[in-house]
Short mmCIF file of C-alpha atoms in Angstrom, two decimals:
data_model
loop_
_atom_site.label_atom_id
_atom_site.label_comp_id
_atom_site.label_asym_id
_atom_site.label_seq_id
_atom_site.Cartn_x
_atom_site.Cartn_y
_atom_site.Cartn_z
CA UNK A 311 73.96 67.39 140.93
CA UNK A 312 71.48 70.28 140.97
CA UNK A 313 71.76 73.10 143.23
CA UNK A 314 68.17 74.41 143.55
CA UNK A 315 69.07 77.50 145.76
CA UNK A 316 70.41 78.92 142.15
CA UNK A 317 72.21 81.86 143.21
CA UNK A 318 73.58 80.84 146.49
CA UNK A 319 76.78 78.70 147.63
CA UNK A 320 75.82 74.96 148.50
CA UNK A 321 78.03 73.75 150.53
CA UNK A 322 76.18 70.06 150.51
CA UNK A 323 76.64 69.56 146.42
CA UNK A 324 79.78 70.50 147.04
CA UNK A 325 80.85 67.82 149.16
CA UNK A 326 78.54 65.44 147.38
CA UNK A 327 80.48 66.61 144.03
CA UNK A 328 83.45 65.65 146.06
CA UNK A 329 82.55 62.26 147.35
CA UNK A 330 81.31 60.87 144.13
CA UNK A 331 84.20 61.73 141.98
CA UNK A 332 86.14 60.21 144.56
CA UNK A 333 84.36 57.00 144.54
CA UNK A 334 84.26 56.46 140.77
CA UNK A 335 81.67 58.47 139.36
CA UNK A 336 81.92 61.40 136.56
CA UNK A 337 79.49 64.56 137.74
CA UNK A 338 78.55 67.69 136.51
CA UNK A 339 76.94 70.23 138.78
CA UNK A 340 74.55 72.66 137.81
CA UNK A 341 72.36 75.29 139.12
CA UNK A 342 70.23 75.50 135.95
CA UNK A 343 66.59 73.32 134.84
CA UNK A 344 67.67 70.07 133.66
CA UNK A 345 67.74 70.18 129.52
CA UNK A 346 65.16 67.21 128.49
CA UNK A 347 67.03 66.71 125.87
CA UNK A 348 70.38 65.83 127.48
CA UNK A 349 69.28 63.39 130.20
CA UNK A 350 72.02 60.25 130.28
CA UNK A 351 72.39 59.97 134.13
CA UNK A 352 72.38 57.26 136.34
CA UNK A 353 72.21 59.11 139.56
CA UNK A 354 70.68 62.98 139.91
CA UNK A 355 70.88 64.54 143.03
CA UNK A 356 69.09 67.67 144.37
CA UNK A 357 69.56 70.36 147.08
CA UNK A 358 68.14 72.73 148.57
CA UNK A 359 68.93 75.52 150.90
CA UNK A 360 66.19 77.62 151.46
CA UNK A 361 62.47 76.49 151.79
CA UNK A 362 61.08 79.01 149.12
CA UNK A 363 63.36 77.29 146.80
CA UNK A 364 61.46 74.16 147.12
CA UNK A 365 58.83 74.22 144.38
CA UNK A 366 61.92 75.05 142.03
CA UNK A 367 63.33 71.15 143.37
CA UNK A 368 60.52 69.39 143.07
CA UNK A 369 59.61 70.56 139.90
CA UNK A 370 62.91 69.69 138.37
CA UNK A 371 63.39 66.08 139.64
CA UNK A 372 59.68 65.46 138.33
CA UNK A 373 61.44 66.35 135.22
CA UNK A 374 64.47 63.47 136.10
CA UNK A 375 63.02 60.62 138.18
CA UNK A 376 61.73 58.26 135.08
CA UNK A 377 65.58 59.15 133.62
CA UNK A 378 67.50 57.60 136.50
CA UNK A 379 67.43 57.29 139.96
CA UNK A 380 67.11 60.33 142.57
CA UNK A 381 68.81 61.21 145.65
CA UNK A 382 67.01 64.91 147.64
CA UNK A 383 68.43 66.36 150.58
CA UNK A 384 69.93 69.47 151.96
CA UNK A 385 68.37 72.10 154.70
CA UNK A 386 65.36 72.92 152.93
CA UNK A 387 64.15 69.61 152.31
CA UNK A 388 64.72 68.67 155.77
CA UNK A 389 62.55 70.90 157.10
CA UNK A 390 59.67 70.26 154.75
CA UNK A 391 59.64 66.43 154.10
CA UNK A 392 56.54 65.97 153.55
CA UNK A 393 56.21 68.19 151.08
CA UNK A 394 58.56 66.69 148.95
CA UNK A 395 57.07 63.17 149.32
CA UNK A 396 53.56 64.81 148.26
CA UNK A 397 55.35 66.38 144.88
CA UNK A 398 57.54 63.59 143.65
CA UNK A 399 56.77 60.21 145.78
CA UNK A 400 60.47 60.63 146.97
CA UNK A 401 61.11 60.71 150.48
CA UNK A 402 64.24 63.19 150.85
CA UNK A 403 67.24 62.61 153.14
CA UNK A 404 66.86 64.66 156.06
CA UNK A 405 69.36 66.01 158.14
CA UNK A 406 73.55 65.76 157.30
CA UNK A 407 74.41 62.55 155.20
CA UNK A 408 77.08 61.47 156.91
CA UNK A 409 78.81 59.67 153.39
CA UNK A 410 79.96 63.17 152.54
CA UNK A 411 79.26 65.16 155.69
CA UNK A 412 83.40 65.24 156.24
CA UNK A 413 84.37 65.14 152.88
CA UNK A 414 87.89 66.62 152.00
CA UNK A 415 88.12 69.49 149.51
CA UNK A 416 88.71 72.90 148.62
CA UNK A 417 85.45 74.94 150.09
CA UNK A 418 84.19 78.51 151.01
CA UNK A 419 82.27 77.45 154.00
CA UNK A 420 82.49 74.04 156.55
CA UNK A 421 81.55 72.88 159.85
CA UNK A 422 83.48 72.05 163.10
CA UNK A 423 80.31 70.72 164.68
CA UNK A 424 76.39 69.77 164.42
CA UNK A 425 73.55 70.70 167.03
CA UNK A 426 72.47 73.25 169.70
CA UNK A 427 71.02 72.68 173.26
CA UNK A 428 69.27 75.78 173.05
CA UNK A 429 66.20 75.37 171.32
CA UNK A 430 64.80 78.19 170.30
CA UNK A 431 61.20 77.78 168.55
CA UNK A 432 62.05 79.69 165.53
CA UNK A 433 65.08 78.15 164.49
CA UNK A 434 65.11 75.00 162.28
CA UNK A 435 68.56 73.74 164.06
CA UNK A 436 66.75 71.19 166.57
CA UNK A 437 65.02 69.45 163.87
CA UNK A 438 67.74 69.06 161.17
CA UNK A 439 70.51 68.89 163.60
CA UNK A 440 69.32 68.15 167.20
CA UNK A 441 69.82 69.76 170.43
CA UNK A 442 73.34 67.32 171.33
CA UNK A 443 76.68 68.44 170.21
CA UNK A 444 78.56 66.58 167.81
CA UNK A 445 82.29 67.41 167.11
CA UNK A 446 84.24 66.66 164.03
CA UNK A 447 87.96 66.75 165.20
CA UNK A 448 88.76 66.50 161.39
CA UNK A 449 86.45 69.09 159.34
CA UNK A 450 87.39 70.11 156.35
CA UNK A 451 89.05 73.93 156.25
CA UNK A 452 87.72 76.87 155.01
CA UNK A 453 87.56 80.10 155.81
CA UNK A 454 83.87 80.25 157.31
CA UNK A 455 81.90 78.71 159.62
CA UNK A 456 78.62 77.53 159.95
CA UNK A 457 78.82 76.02 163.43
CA UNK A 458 74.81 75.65 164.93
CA UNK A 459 76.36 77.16 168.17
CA UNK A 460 80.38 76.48 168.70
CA UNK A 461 80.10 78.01 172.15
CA UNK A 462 78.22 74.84 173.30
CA UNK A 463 81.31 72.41 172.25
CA UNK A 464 83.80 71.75 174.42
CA UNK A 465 86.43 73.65 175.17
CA UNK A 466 89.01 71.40 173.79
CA UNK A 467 87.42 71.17 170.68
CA UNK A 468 87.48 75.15 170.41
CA UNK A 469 90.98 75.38 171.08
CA UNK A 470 91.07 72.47 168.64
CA UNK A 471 89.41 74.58 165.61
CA UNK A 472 91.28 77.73 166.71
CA UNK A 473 94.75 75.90 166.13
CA UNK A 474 93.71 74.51 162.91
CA UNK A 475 92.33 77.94 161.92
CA UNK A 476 95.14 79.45 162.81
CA UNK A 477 97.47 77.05 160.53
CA UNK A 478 95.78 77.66 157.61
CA UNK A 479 96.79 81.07 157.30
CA UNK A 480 93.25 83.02 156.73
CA UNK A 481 93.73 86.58 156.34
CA UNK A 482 90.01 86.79 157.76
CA UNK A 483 88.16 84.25 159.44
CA UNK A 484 84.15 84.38 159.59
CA UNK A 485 82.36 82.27 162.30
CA UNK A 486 78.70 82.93 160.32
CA UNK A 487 76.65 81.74 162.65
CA UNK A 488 77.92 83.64 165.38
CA UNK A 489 78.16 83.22 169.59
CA UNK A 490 75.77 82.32 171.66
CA UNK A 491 75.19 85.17 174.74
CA UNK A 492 74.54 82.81 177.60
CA UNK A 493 77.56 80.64 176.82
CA UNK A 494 80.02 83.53 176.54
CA UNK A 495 82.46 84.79 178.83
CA UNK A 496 85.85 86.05 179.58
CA UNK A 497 87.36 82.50 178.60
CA UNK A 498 85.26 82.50 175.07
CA UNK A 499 86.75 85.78 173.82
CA UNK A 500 90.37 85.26 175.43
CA UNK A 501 90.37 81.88 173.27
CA UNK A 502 88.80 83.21 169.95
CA UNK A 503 90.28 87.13 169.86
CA UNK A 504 93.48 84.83 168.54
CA UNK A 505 91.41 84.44 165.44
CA UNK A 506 91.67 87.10 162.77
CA UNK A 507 87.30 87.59 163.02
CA UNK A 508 85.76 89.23 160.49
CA UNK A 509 82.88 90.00 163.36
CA UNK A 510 81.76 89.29 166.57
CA UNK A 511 78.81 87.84 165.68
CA UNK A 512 75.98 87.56 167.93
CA UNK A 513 72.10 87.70 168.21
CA UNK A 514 69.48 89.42 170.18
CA UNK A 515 65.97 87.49 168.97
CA UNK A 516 63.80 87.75 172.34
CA UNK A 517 63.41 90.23 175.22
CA UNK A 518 64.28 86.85 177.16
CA UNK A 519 67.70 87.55 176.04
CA UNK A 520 68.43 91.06 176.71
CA UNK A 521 70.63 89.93 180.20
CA UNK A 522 72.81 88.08 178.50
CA UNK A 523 73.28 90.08 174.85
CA UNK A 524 74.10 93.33 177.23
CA UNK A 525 76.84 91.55 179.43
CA UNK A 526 78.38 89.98 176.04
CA UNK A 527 78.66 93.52 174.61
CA UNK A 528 79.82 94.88 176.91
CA UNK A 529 82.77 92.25 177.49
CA UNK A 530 83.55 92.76 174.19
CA UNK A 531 83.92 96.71 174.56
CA UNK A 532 85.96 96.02 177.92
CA UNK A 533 87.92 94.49 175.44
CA UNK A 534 89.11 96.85 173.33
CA UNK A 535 86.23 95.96 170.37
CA UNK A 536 85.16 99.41 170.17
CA UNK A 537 83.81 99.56 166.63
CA UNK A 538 80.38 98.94 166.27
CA UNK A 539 80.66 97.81 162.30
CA UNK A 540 82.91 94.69 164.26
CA UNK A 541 79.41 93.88 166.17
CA UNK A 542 76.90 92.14 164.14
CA UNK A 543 73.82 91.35 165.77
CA UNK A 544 70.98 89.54 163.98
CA UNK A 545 67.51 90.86 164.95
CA UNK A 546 64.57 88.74 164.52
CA UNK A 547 61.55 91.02 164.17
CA UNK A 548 58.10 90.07 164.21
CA UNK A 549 58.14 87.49 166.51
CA UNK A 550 57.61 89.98 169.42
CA UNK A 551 55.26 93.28 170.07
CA UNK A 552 56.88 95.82 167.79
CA UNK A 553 57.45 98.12 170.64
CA UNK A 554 59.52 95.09 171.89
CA UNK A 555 61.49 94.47 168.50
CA UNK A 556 61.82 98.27 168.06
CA UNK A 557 63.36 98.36 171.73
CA UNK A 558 65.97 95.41 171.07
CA UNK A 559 67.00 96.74 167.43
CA UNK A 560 67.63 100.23 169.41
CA UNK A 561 69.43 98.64 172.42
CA UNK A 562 71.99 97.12 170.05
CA UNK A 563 72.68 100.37 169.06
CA UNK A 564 73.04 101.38 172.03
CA UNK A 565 75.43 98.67 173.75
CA UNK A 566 77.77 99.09 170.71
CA UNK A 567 76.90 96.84 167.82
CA UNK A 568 74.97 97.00 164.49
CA UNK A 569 71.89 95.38 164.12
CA UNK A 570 70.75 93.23 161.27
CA UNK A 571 67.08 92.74 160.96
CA UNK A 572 65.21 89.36 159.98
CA UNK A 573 61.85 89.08 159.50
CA UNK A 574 60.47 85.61 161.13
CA UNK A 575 59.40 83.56 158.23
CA UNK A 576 58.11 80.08 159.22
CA UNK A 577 60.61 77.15 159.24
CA UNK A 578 58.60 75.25 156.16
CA UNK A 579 57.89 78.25 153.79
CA UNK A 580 57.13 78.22 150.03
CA UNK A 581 57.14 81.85 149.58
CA UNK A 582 59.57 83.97 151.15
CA UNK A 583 57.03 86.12 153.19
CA UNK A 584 57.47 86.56 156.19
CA UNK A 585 55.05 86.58 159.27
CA UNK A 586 52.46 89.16 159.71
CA UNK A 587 51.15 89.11 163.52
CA UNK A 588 48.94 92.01 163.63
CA UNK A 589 48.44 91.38 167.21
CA UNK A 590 52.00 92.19 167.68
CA UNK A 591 50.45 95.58 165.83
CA UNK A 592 52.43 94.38 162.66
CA UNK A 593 52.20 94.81 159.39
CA UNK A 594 53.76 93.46 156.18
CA UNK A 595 54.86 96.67 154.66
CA UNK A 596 55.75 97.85 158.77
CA UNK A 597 57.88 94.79 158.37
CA UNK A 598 59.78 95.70 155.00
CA UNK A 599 59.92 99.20 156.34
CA UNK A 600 61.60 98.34 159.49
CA UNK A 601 63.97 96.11 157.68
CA UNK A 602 65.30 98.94 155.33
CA UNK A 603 65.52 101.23 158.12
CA UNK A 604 67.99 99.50 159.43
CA UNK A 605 69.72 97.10 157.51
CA UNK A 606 70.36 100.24 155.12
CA UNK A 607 71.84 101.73 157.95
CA UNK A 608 69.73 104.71 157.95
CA UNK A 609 69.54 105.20 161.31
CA UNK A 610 73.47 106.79 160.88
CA UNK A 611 71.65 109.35 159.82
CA UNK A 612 69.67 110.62 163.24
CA UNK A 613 66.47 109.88 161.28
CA UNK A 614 63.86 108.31 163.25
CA UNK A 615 62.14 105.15 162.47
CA UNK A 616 59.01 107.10 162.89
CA UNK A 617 60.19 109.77 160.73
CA UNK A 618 61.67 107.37 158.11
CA UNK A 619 58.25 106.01 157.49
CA UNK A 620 56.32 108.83 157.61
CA UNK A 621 59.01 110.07 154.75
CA UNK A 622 58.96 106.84 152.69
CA UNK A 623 54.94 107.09 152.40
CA UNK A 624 54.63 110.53 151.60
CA UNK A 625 57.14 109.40 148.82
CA UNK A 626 55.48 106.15 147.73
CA UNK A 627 52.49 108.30 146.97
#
């Protein structure tokens, strides 16, 4: 079983690891090139979890498919099928296998539930996932999350994950993928501020959104989360006029949290570069420099974003 996103935790392999020990088979996981001169398999499997990792995959199971027979699946390949099929004739599994998708065992990350009714264009949740909640009473522990959107389940499946949570004894609990604004309220934090959170995670993508990331701030200072390092808000940049993505980064400031930039990068990318909209009056290097502004937490220092730049040119020179 080959982990293609090489220096990042997988939780797919393992669960596939998992599963196929415990149906007879004897695995080794890897997240190195196969050796060509050690290839006795019957079965290798490949995932990936970012789409930039993809020409990695495909160019290792071309190196594996006359050797034995291939299983692909994971995020990446989900969102880039075709792709895949046009590399190695393999069409990949796409979206959660359901064999494993449960599968018992020790992990650092898991899932309580699949799917978001949101929809948001940018996000590749809707097409790996789908828009319609499903719950797994039963998910395996661990001390993270990656729930698309837990806020949309139902409340007795919250209260379900917060008791299990809560059993296991976590010093620190990290819901990853964070709260959705327009489903939280009074009830949301009452139930979850029994957790022992890590962060209040939320995000603030769109000026669509500003209503309903200001109201969830501020419930959370009303109560009593005061500290803005206990805020993290992600901040998709680029997608937007960048007097629009500079205003939301500085709002979140403002309202109390911490923002953490993201660059929009298209859902079936090869390269990790991210979009340039010059329209939006964007550049690539405006983009890197806005990103180290403030996801190196310069602006602590009073320095302006304007300044900042002006500053890291004259030094670049």
């Amino acid at each position: 079983i080959y982990n293609c996103s090489t220096s990042h935790y997988n939780h797919g392999t393992q669960a596939l690891v998992n599963y196929l020990r415990r149906t007879g088979w004897e695995v080794e996981h890897s997240t190195k090139e196969p050796n060509l001169f050690d290839l006795a398999a019957d079965l290798y499997c490949f995932s990936a979890i970012f789409t930039w990792d993809l020409p990695r995959l495909t160019a290792w199971v071309n190196l594996v498919q006359t050797h034995g027979q291939v299983w692909i699946g994971g995020p990446a390949p989900s969102a880039n099928p075709r792709y895949i099929l046009a590399q190695t004739g393999i069409a990949p599994h796409i979206g959660p296998d359901f064999r494993f998708e449960q599968e018992p065992g020790n992990y650092k990350i898991s899932r309580s539930s699949r799917g978001c009714p949101v929809g948001c264009s940018f996000c590749i949740v809707p097409k790996i996932d789908g828009t319609k909640m499903l719950e797994y009473p039963d998910f395996p522990l661990a001390p993270a999350l990656l729930d698309d959107n837990i806020t949309a389940t139902s409340v007795g499946h919250q209260e379900q994950v917060i008791e299990r949570l809560l059993g296991a004894n976590y010093r620190a609990v990290d819901l990853n993928s964070g709260f959705e604004p327009s489903y939280f309220d009074q009830a949301v934090f009452d139930r979850f501020k029994r957790l022992p959170l890590k962060f209040w995670r939320l995000a603030f993508d769109e000026m669509r959104e500003e209503k309903q990331v200001r109201t969830m701030m501020r419930l959370l200072r009303e109560n009593g989360v005061r500290n803005p390092r206990n805020i993290r808000v992600y901040c998709l940049i680029g997608n937007e006029p960048f007097e629009e993505c500079y205003y939301r980064a500085r709002q979140i400031i403002q309202w109390g949290g911490e923002p953490h930039v993201q660059a929009l990068i298209p859902l079936n990318a090869l390269e990790k570069e991210p979009v340039v909209q010059k329209r939006f009056s964007w550049t690539k290097q405006r983009l890197i420099d806005f990103g180290r502004y403030y996801n190196r937490w310069l602006w602590r220092s009073g320095l302006s974003f304007a300044d900042y730049r002006a500053d890291y040119q004259r030094i670049s020179r």
